[in-house]
mmCIF file with all atom_site columns, C-alpha atoms in Angstrom:
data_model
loop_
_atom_site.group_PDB
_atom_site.id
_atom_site.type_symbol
_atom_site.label_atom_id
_atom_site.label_alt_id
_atom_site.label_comp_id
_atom_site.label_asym_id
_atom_site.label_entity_id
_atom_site.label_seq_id
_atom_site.pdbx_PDB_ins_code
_atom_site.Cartn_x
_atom_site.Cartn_y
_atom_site.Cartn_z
_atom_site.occupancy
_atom_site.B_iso_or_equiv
_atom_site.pdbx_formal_charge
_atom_site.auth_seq_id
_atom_site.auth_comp_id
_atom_site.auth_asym_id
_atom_site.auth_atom_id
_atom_site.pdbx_PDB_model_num
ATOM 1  C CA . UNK A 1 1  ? 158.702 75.553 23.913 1.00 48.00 ? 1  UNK A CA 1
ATOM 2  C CA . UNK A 1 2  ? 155.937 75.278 26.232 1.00 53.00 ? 2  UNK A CA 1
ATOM 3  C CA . UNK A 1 3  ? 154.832 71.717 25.550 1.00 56.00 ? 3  UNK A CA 1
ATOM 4  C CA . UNK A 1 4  ? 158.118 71.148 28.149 1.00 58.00 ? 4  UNK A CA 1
ATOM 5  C CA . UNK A 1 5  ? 156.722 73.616 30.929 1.00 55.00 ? 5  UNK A CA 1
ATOM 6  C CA . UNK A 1 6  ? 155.015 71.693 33.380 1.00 59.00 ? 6  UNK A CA 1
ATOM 7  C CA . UNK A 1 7  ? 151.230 72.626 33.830 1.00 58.00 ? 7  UNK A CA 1
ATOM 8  C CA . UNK A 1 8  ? 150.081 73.749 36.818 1.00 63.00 ? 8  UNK A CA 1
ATOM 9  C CA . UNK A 1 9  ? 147.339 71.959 38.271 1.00 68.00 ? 9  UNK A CA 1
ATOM 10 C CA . UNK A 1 10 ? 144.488 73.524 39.875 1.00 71.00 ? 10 UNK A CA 1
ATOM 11 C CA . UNK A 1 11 ? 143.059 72.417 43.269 1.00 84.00 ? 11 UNK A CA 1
ATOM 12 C CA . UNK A 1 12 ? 140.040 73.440 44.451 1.00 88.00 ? 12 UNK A CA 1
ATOM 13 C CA . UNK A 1 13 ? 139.098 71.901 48.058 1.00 95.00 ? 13 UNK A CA 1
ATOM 14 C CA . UNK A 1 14 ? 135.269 70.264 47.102 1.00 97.00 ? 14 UNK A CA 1
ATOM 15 C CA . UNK A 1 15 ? 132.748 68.198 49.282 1.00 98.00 ? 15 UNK A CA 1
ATOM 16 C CA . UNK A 1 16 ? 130.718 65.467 47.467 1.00 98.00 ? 16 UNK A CA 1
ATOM 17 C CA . UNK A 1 17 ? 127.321 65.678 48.563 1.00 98.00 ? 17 UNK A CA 1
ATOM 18 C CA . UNK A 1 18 ? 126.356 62.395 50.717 1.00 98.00 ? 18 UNK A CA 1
ATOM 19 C CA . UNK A 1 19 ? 122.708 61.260 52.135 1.00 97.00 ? 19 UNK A CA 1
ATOM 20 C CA . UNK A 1 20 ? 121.695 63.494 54.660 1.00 96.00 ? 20 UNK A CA 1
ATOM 21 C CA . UNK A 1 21 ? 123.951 66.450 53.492 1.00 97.00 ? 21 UNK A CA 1
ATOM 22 C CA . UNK A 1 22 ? 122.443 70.241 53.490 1.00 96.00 ? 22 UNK A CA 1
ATOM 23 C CA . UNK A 1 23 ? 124.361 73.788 53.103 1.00 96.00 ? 23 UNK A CA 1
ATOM 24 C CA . UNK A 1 24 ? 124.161 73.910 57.166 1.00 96.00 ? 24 UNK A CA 1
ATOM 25 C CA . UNK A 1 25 ? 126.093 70.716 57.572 1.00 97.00 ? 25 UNK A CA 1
ATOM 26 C CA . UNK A 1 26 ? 128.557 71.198 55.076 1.00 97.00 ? 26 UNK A CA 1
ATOM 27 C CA . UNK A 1 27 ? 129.468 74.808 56.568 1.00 97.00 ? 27 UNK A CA 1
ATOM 28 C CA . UNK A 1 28 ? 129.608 73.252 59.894 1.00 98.00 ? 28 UNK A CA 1
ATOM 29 C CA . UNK A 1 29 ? 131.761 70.816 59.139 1.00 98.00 ? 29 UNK A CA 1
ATOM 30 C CA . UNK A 1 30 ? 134.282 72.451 57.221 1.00 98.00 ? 30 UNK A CA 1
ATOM 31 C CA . UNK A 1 31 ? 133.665 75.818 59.721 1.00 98.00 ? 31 UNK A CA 1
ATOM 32 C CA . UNK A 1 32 ? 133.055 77.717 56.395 1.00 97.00 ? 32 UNK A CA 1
ATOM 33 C CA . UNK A 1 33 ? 130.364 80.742 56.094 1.00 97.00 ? 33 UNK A CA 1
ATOM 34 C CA . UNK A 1 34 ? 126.849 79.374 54.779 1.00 97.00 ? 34 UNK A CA 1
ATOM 35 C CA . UNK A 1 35 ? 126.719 82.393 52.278 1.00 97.00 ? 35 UNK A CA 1
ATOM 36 C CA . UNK A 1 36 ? 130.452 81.862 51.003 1.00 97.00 ? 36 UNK A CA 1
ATOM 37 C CA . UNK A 1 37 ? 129.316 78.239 49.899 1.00 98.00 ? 37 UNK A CA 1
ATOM 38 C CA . UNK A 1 38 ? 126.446 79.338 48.177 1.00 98.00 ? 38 UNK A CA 1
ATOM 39 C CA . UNK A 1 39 ? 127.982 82.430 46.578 1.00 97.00 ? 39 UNK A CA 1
ATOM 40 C CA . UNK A 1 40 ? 130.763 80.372 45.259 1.00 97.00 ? 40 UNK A CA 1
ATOM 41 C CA . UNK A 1 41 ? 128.220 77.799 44.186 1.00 97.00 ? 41 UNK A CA 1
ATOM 42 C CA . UNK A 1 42 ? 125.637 79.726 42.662 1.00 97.00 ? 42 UNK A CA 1
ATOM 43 C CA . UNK A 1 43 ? 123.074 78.175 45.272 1.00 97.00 ? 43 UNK A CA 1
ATOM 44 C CA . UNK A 1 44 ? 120.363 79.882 47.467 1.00 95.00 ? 44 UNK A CA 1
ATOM 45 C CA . UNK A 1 45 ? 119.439 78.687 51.068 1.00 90.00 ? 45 UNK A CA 1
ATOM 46 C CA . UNK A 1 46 ? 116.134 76.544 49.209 1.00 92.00 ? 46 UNK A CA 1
ATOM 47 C CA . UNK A 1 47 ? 118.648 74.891 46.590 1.00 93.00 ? 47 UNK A CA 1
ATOM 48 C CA . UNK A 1 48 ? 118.148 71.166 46.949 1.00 94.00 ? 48 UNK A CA 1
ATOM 49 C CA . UNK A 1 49 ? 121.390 69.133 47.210 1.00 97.00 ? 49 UNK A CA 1
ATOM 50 C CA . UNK A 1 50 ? 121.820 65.857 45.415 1.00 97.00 ? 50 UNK A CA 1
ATOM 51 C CA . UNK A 1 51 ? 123.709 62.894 46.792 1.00 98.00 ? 51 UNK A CA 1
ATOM 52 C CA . UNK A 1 52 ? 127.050 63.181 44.217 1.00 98.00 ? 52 UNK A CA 1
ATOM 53 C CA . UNK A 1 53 ? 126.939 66.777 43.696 1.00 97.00 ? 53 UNK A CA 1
ATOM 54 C CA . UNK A 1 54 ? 130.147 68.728 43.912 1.00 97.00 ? 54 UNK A CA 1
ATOM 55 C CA . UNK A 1 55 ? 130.237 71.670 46.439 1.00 97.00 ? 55 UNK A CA 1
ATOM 56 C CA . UNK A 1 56 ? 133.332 74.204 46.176 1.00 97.00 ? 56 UNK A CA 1
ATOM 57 C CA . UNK A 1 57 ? 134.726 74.878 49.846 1.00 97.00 ? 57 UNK A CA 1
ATOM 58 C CA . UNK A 1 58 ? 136.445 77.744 48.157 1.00 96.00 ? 58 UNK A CA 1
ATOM 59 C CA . UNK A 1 59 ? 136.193 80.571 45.491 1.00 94.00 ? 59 UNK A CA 1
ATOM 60 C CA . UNK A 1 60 ? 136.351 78.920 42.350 1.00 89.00 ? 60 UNK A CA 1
ATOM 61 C CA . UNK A 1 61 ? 137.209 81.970 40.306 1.00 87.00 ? 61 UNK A CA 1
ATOM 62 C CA . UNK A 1 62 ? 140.128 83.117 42.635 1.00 82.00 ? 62 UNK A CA 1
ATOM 63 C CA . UNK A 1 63 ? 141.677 79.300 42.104 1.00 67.00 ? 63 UNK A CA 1
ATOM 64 C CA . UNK A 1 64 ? 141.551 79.759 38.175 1.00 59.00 ? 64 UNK A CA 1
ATOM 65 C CA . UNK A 1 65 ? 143.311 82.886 38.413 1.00 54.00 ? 65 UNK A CA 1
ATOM 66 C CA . UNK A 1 66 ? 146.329 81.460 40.030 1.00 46.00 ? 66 UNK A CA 1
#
């Protein structure tokens, strides 16, 4: 029966990209290593950020496995 087991949800902490928003910002602001956010995000230090994107503040893959 495991239609009655409740699911476990999966929360990954995230930052949506605003105007005026870069890799340096975001790491500031959340005091997390540059080169963790763009590992976990598959980015490199000349990836352009759009407003609306979704940046993981954590390691996607570790959250999944959970």
């Amino acid at each position: 029966e495991l239609a009655s087991q409740p699911q476990k949800s999966i929360t990954i902490p995230v930052h949506v990209v605003e105007s005026g928003d870069s890799l340096f910002s975001i790491s500031k602001k959340y005091n997390i290593f540059m080169r963790s956010i763009m590992r976990w995000n598959n980015l490199k230090e000349s990836s352009i950020l759009r407003i609306g994107d979704v940046i993981y503040l954590s390691n996607p893959n570790k959250a999944a496995k959970s």
